[in-house]
Amino acid sequence: MEPIAHDLTAAEVSAIVEMALSDHTSFAAIKQQFGLPEKEVKSLMRDQLKPGSYRAWRKRVRDFSDRREHYK
């Protein structure tokens, strides 16, 4: 299977998307496990999600991070 981004397999991309969609997983945890900084996770999510889903995810991340000191 051909790598999708940043030398990631489709399974790794799927795992990153699942982690990023989870309200319980931080960008720091994703970076620790896969080496992708927050900016690249957001770019990957933009590529993998439909535009409306991406906007809804970003809004949710922003809303949660405004309410919690350490969110994503």
PDB file of C-alpha atoms in Angstrom:
ATOM      1  CA  MET A   1       0.000   0.000   0.000  1.00  0.00           C
ATOM      2  CA  GLU A   2       1.378   3.396  -0.976  1.00  0.00           C
ATOM      3  CA  PRO A   3       2.140   5.908   1.801  1.00  0.00           C
ATOM      4  CA  ILE A   4      -0.369   8.760   1.929  1.00  0.00           C
ATOM      5  CA  ALA A   5       1.542  11.560   3.644  1.00  0.00           C
ATOM      6  CA  HIS A   6       4.790  12.015   5.537  1.00  0.00           C
ATOM      7  CA  ASP A   7       5.690   8.344   4.793  1.00  0.00           C
ATOM      8  CA  LEU A   8       2.573   7.147   6.613  1.00  0.00           C
ATOM      9  CA  THR A   9       0.670   4.017   5.664  1.00  0.00           C
ATOM     10  CA  ALA A  10      -3.081   4.093   5.177  1.00  0.00           C
ATOM     11  CA  ALA A  11      -3.472   2.321   8.540  1.00  0.00           C
ATOM     12  CA  GLU A  12      -1.374   4.989  10.285  1.00  0.00           C
ATOM     13  CA  VAL A  13      -3.357   7.785   8.626  1.00  0.00           C
ATOM     14  CA  SER A  14      -6.567   6.107   9.771  1.00  0.00           C
ATOM     15  CA  ALA A  15      -5.221   5.839  13.332  1.00  0.00           C
ATOM     16  CA  ILE A  16      -4.171   9.504  13.342  1.00  0.00           C
ATOM     17  CA  VAL A  17      -7.585  10.622  12.054  1.00  0.00           C
ATOM     18  CA  GLU A  18      -9.290   8.525  14.747  1.00  0.00           C
ATOM     19  CA  MET A  19      -7.021   9.972  17.445  1.00  0.00           C
ATOM     20  CA  ALA A  20      -7.517  13.532  16.208  1.00  0.00           C
ATOM     21  CA  LEU A  21     -11.290  13.125  16.170  1.00  0.00           C
ATOM     22  CA  SER A  22     -11.218  11.874  19.755  1.00  0.00           C
ATOM     23  CA  ASP A  23     -11.790  14.555  22.377  1.00  0.00           C
ATOM     24  CA  HIS A  24      -9.489  12.613  24.705  1.00  0.00           C
ATOM     25  CA  THR A  25      -6.321  12.618  22.583  1.00  0.00           C
ATOM     26  CA  SER A  26      -4.045  15.655  22.432  1.00  0.00           C
ATOM     27  CA  PHE A  27      -1.932  16.835  19.520  1.00  0.00           C
ATOM     28  CA  ALA A  28       1.091  16.157  21.771  1.00  0.00           C
ATOM     29  CA  ALA A  29       0.100  12.479  22.063  1.00  0.00           C
ATOM     30  CA  ILE A  30      -0.232  12.212  18.279  1.00  0.00           C
ATOM     31  CA  LYS A  31       3.172  13.848  17.826  1.00  0.00           C
ATOM     32  CA  GLN A  32       4.750  11.503  20.368  1.00  0.00           C
ATOM     33  CA  GLN A  33       3.340   8.407  18.669  1.00  0.00           C
ATOM     34  CA  PHE A  34       3.643   9.389  14.988  1.00  0.00           C
ATOM     35  CA  GLY A  35       6.038  12.366  14.912  1.00  0.00           C
ATOM     36  CA  LEU A  36       3.505  14.702  13.277  1.00  0.00           C
ATOM     37  CA  PRO A  37       3.312  18.239  14.666  1.00  0.00           C
ATOM     38  CA  GLU A  38      -0.076  19.923  15.165  1.00  0.00           C
ATOM     39  CA  LYS A  39       0.143  21.819  11.859  1.00  0.00           C
ATOM     40  CA  GLU A  40       0.667  18.600   9.884  1.00  0.00           C
ATOM     41  CA  VAL A  41      -2.166  16.832  11.754  1.00  0.00           C
ATOM     42  CA  LYS A  42      -4.503  19.673  10.780  1.00  0.00           C
ATOM     43  CA  SER A  43      -3.326  19.444   7.155  1.00  0.00           C
ATOM     44  CA  LEU A  44      -3.833  15.677   7.155  1.00  0.00           C
ATOM     45  CA  MET A  45      -7.324  16.109   8.606  1.00  0.00           C
ATOM     46  CA  ARG A  46      -8.149  18.693   5.928  1.00  0.00           C
ATOM     47  CA  ASP A  47      -7.132  16.162   3.255  1.00  0.00           C
ATOM     48  CA  GLN A  48      -8.973  13.223   4.830  1.00  0.00           C
ATOM     49  CA  LEU A  49     -12.273  14.799   5.922  1.00  0.00           C
ATOM     50  CA  LYS A  50     -15.043  16.369   3.885  1.00  0.00           C
ATOM     51  CA  PRO A  51     -14.866  20.197   4.049  1.00  0.00           C
ATOM     52  CA  GLY A  52     -17.875  20.506   6.360  1.00  0.00           C
ATOM     53  CA  SER A  53     -16.575  17.763   8.657  1.00  0.00           C
ATOM     54  CA  TYR A  54     -13.165  19.436   8.820  1.00  0.00           C
ATOM     55  CA  ARG A  55     -14.718  22.807   9.733  1.00  0.00           C
ATOM     56  CA  ALA A  56     -16.886  21.172  12.416  1.00  0.00           C
ATOM     57  CA  TRP A  57     -13.822  19.367  13.849  1.00  0.00           C
ATOM     58  CA  ARG A  58     -11.741  22.562  13.930  1.00  0.00           C
ATOM     59  CA  LYS A  59     -14.589  24.448  15.618  1.00  0.00           C
ATOM     60  CA  ARG A  60     -14.924  21.708  18.229  1.00  0.00           C
ATOM     61  CA  VAL A  61     -11.161  21.709  18.883  1.00  0.00           C
ATOM     62  CA  ARG A  62     -11.146  25.519  19.226  1.00  0.00           C
ATOM     63  CA  ASP A  63     -14.196  25.538  21.509  1.00  0.00           C
ATOM     64  CA  PHE A  64     -12.782  22.832  23.776  1.00  0.00           C
ATOM     65  CA  SER A  65      -9.329  24.384  23.912  1.00  0.00           C
ATOM     66  CA  ASP A  66     -10.828  27.729  24.962  1.00  0.00           C
ATOM     67  CA  ARG A  67     -12.458  25.980  27.941  1.00  0.00           C
ATOM     68  CA  ARG A  68      -9.580  23.701  28.964  1.00  0.00           C
ATOM     69  CA  GLU A  69      -6.008  24.681  29.728  1.00  0.00           C
ATOM     70  CA  HIS A  70      -4.539  21.570  28.079  1.00  0.00           C
ATOM     71  CA  TYR A  71      -6.747  20.125  25.371  1.00  0.00           C
ATOM     72  CA  LYS A  72      -5.251  19.678  21.932  1.00  0.00           C
TER      73      LYS A  72
END
